[in-house]
Short mmCIF file of C-alpha atoms in Angstrom, two decimals:
data_model
loop_
_atom_site.label_atom_id
_atom_site.label_comp_id
_atom_site.label_asym_id
_atom_site.label_seq_id
_atom_site.Cartn_x
_atom_site.Cartn_y
_atom_site.Cartn_z
CA UNK A 1 9.17 -7.02 15.76
CA UNK A 2 7.72 -10.49 16.18
CA UNK A 3 4.24 -11.93 16.24
CA UNK A 4 3.01 -15.28 17.57
CA UNK A 5 -0.55 -16.58 17.50
CA UNK A 6 -2.00 -19.97 18.38
CA UNK A 7 1.41 -21.27 19.28
CA UNK A 8 2.80 -20.41 15.85
CA UNK A 9 5.43 -17.82 14.97
CA UNK A 10 4.00 -15.69 12.15
CA UNK A 11 6.81 -13.10 12.14
CA UNK A 12 10.18 -13.58 13.75
CA UNK A 13 12.45 -10.61 14.47
CA UNK A 14 11.44 -8.46 11.51
CA UNK A 15 13.42 -5.19 11.49
CA UNK A 16 12.86 -2.64 8.71
CA UNK A 17 12.86 1.11 8.15
CA UNK A 18 11.07 3.16 5.50
CA UNK A 19 11.87 6.78 4.68
CA UNK A 20 9.81 9.58 3.19
CA UNK A 21 9.22 9.18 -0.59
CA UNK A 22 10.34 5.55 -0.36
CA UNK A 23 8.35 2.47 -1.32
CA UNK A 24 9.39 -0.59 0.63
CA UNK A 25 7.87 -3.64 -1.06
CA UNK A 26 7.28 -6.73 1.07
CA UNK A 27 7.63 -9.65 -1.33
CA UNK A 28 6.91 -13.23 -0.44
CA UNK A 29 4.78 -16.27 -1.00
CA UNK A 30 1.37 -16.70 0.62
CA UNK A 31 1.81 -17.23 4.35
CA UNK A 32 5.19 -15.51 4.54
CA UNK A 33 3.89 -12.84 6.97
CA UNK A 34 3.50 -9.88 4.62
CA UNK A 35 -0.06 -8.86 5.56
CA UNK A 36 0.65 -9.53 9.24
CA UNK A 37 3.49 -7.01 9.03
CA UNK A 38 1.09 -4.35 7.72
CA UNK A 39 -1.41 -5.08 10.47
CA UNK A 40 1.31 -4.71 13.07
CA UNK A 41 2.30 -1.33 11.61
CA UNK A 42 -1.19 0.13 11.97
CA UNK A 43 -1.94 -1.71 15.24
CA UNK A 44 -4.69 -3.91 13.94
CA UNK A 45 -2.43 -6.45 15.62
CA UNK A 46 -0.01 -5.88 18.50
CA UNK A 47 3.54 -7.29 18.38
CA UNK A 48 4.26 -10.10 20.80
CA UNK A 49 7.88 -9.02 20.65
CA UNK A 50 9.59 -5.77 19.72
CA UNK A 51 7.85 -2.54 18.75
CA UNK A 52 6.77 -0.32 15.86
CA UNK A 53 7.85 3.33 15.65
CA UNK A 54 6.40 6.04 13.42
CA UNK A 55 7.88 9.54 13.40
CA UNK A 56 9.81 8.80 16.58
CA UNK A 57 6.76 7.55 18.47
CA UNK A 58 6.18 4.03 19.70
CA UNK A 59 2.78 3.09 18.30
CA UNK A 60 1.93 1.21 21.49
CA UNK A 61 1.83 4.60 23.23
CA UNK A 62 -0.73 5.98 20.75
CA UNK A 63 -4.48 5.57 20.50
CA UNK A 64 -5.08 2.87 17.89
CA UNK A 65 -7.97 4.64 16.18
CA UNK A 66 -6.12 7.94 15.96
CA UNK A 67 -3.04 6.13 14.65
CA UNK A 68 -5.00 4.44 11.86
CA UNK A 69 -6.51 7.76 10.83
CA UNK A 70 -2.95 9.00 10.21
CA UNK A 71 -2.10 6.04 7.98
CA UNK A 72 -3.56 5.47 4.53
CA UNK A 73 -4.54 1.84 3.87
CA UNK A 74 -5.41 0.36 0.46
CA UNK A 75 -6.57 -3.25 0.11
CA UNK A 76 -7.32 -5.53 -2.81
CA UNK A 77 -11.07 -5.65 -2.15
CA UNK A 78 -11.32 -1.84 -2.46
CA UNK A 79 -13.03 -1.48 0.97
CA UNK A 80 -15.41 1.28 -0.16
CA UNK A 81 -18.64 1.91 1.70
CA UNK A 82 -21.34 0.78 -0.76
CA UNK A 83 -24.05 3.27 0.28
CA UNK A 84 -21.75 6.29 0.17
CA UNK A 85 -20.90 8.25 -2.95
CA UNK A 86 -17.40 8.40 -4.36
CA UNK A 87 -16.87 11.84 -2.82
CA UNK A 88 -18.13 10.67 0.56
CA UNK A 89 -15.82 7.65 0.47
CA UNK A 90 -12.80 9.81 -0.34
CA UNK A 91 -13.56 12.25 2.47
CA UNK A 92 -14.21 9.60 5.13
CA UNK A 93 -11.14 10.28 7.28
CA UNK A 94 -11.14 14.09 6.85
CA UNK A 95 -14.77 14.03 8.00
CA UNK A 96 -13.81 12.01 11.09
CA UNK A 97 -11.00 14.48 11.76
CA UNK A 98 -13.45 17.39 11.64
CA UNK A 99 -12.24 19.14 8.52
CA UNK A 100 -14.57 21.91 7.24
CA UNK A 101 -16.95 20.62 4.56
CA UNK A 102 -15.55 22.85 1.84
CA UNK A 103 -12.01 21.68 2.56
CA UNK A 104 -13.23 18.07 2.39
CA UNK A 105 -14.83 18.64 -1.01
CA UNK A 106 -11.82 20.49 -2.37
CA UNK A 107 -9.53 17.68 -1.26
CA UNK A 108 -11.79 15.05 -2.84
CA UNK A 109 -11.83 16.90 -6.17
CA UNK A 110 -8.06 17.33 -6.13
CA UNK A 111 -7.38 13.67 -5.41
CA UNK A 112 -9.94 12.28 -7.83
CA UNK A 113 -8.29 14.29 -10.58
CA UNK A 114 -4.87 13.07 -9.44
CA UNK A 115 -5.93 9.41 -9.77
CA UNK A 116 -7.44 10.02 -13.19
CA UNK A 117 -11.15 10.29 -12.32
CA UNK A 118 -13.49 13.18 -13.10
CA UNK A 119 -15.01 14.56 -9.87
CA UNK A 120 -17.86 16.14 -11.82
CA UNK A 121 -18.73 12.91 -13.59
CA UNK A 122 -18.03 10.35 -10.88
CA UNK A 123 -18.08 12.17 -7.54
CA UNK A 124 -21.82 11.56 -7.00
CA UNK A 125 -21.80 7.93 -8.15
CA UNK A 126 -21.82 4.90 -5.88
CA UNK A 127 -19.17 2.16 -5.88
CA UNK A 128 -21.37 -0.37 -7.71
CA UNK A 129 -21.58 2.08 -10.61
CA UNK A 130 -17.81 2.00 -11.14
CA UNK A 131 -15.46 -0.47 -12.79
CA UNK A 132 -12.95 -2.39 -10.68
CA UNK A 133 -10.16 -0.09 -11.78
CA UNK A 134 -12.19 3.00 -10.93
CA UNK A 135 -13.03 1.63 -7.49
CA UNK A 136 -9.37 0.98 -6.80
CA UNK A 137 -8.49 4.52 -7.86
CA UNK A 138 -11.08 5.80 -5.39
CA UNK A 139 -9.47 3.62 -2.73
CA UNK A 140 -6.07 5.19 -3.40
CA UNK A 141 -7.59 8.69 -3.31
CA UNK A 142 -9.23 7.90 0.03
CA UNK A 143 -5.93 6.67 1.46
CA UNK A 144 -4.30 10.01 0.58
CA UNK A 145 -7.20 12.21 1.68
CA UNK A 146 -6.07 13.12 5.20
CA UNK A 147 -2.48 13.84 4.10
CA UNK A 148 -0.95 10.79 5.83
CA UNK A 149 2.76 10.38 6.33
CA UNK A 150 2.57 6.64 5.69
CA UNK A 151 0.63 4.53 3.20
CA UNK A 152 0.07 0.77 3.46
CA UNK A 153 -0.89 -1.26 0.38
CA UNK A 154 -2.02 -4.88 0.71
CA UNK A 155 -1.86 -6.37 -2.81
CA UNK A 156 -4.11 -3.52 -4.01
CA UNK A 157 -3.90 -4.25 -7.73
CA UNK A 158 -4.00 -8.06 -7.62
CA UNK A 159 -7.62 -8.38 -8.76
CA UNK A 160 -7.31 -6.02 -11.72
CA UNK A 161 -6.82 -6.99 -15.36
CA UNK A 162 -3.23 -6.66 -16.64
CA UNK A 163 -3.77 -3.38 -18.50
CA UNK A 164 -5.53 -1.67 -15.60
CA UNK A 165 -2.96 -3.05 -13.19
CA UNK A 166 -0.14 -1.52 -15.23
CA UNK A 167 -2.00 1.80 -15.35
CA UNK A 168 -2.45 1.76 -11.57
CA UNK A 169 1.24 1.01 -11.01
CA UNK A 170 2.21 3.98 -13.17
CA UNK A 171 -0.37 6.14 -11.36
CA UNK A 172 1.15 5.06 -8.06
CA UNK A 173 4.61 6.18 -9.19
CA UNK A 174 3.24 9.57 -10.21
CA UNK A 175 1.47 10.01 -6.87
CA UNK A 176 4.63 9.07 -4.96
CA UNK A 177 6.57 11.70 -6.88
CA UNK A 178 3.88 14.31 -6.23
CA UNK A 179 3.20 13.68 -2.53
CA UNK A 180 6.45 12.11 -1.31
CA UNK A 181 4.69 9.79 1.12
CA UNK A 182 6.47 6.79 2.62
CA UNK A 183 4.75 3.54 1.67
CA UNK A 184 4.90 -0.16 2.46
CA UNK A 185 3.52 -2.26 -0.38
CA UNK A 186 2.71 -5.97 -0.14
CA UNK A 187 2.81 -8.14 -3.25
CA UNK A 188 3.74 -11.65 -4.36
CA UNK A 189 4.40 -10.45 -7.93
CA UNK A 190 8.09 -9.79 -8.65
CA UNK A 191 7.36 -7.74 -11.79
CA UNK A 192 5.20 -5.41 -9.71
CA UNK A 193 7.86 -5.21 -7.02
CA UNK A 194 10.56 -4.32 -9.55
CA UNK A 195 8.28 -1.70 -11.11
CA UNK A 196 7.38 0.29 -8.00
CA UNK A 197 9.91 -0.48 -5.26
CA UNK A 198 12.78 1.63 -4.08
CA UNK A 199 13.74 -1.40 -1.96
CA UNK A 200 12.42 -4.96 -1.86
CA UNK A 201 12.25 -6.91 1.41
CA UNK A 202 11.77 -10.63 0.84
CA UNK A 203 9.94 -12.54 3.57
CA UNK A 204 10.03 -16.31 3.90
CA UNK A 205 8.08 -18.17 6.57
CA UNK A 206 7.99 -15.14 8.81
CA UNK A 207 11.65 -14.22 8.52
CA UNK A 208 13.41 -11.50 6.59
CA UNK A 209 15.42 -13.14 3.82
CA UNK A 210 17.05 -10.08 2.24
CA UNK A 211 16.55 -6.38 1.50
CA UNK A 212 17.74 -5.15 -1.90
CA UNK A 213 17.11 -2.44 -4.46
CA UNK A 214 15.49 -3.57 -7.74
CA UNK A 215 18.89 -3.45 -9.44
CA UNK A 216 20.59 -5.42 -6.66
CA UNK A 217 17.83 -8.02 -6.56
CA UNK A 218 19.14 -9.95 -9.56
CA UNK A 219 22.51 -10.46 -7.89
CA UNK A 220 21.08 -12.08 -4.73
CA UNK A 221 21.78 -15.82 -4.76
CA UNK A 222 19.56 -17.15 -1.97
CA UNK A 223 17.17 -19.97 -3.01
CA UNK A 224 14.07 -17.93 -2.14
CA UNK A 225 15.13 -14.96 -4.26
CA UNK A 226 16.25 -17.17 -7.15
CA UNK A 227 12.85 -18.88 -7.10
CA UNK A 228 11.21 -15.50 -7.64
CA UNK A 229 13.69 -14.52 -10.37
CA UNK A 230 12.96 -17.81 -12.15
CA UNK A 231 9.33 -16.69 -12.57
CA UNK A 232 10.40 -13.83 -14.84
CA UNK A 233 10.54 -14.07 -18.64
CA UNK A 234 14.12 -14.76 -19.72
CA UNK A 235 14.36 -11.48 -21.63
CA UNK A 236 13.97 -9.57 -18.33
CA UNK A 237 16.96 -11.07 -16.62
CA UNK A 238 18.70 -13.71 -18.74
CA UNK A 239 21.92 -11.76 -19.21
CA UNK A 240 22.17 -10.97 -15.51
CA UNK A 241 21.28 -14.31 -13.93
#
């Protein structure tokens, strides 16, 4: 798929696949087209070339609102509704889909526990009463609430302190193992990419540079990849570089 805007090419011929239980990390510098790729997947933007397919369906043939309700989306700024409780935020999409109230509440309790939050203690609180890490956990729970087949993450842990960020990355791995959902995860942090990815797709100025597993990544010799590897502490890669 490709995307042009204002006479500029933002993405040029990007072609990727992601399977169930896989985390495809889009890694690149600012302006490389990572977030644009996510917005094309959930039809917040429409490709100016090519197409996006989910479960054998061309997304251009689907209603955009219905499509987005089938895709979980987690962003760095949490995106919680400030005047809704934690439980109400988690059950947003199930409510829009018409789930019975009791099923909504049961799902919220299940997911809050899965992301390490007590539904009894925190379910009735409002976002401003939570820490940044707690708000991000609620955001992840909300993304999973309607049992989506695809999750999109746009640098979701970038604003968190290092300890909380590490905890969220480990929580993400546990949730992937439990639910087996396909996910596309945007980051500019190579350590994060190596921690959570099954494959890493490197974007550079709107083009796909390379796709590699975390183990293969260290053997890629392109200048863009080597620039990322050079950001790592020597003890992480020195013997392999």
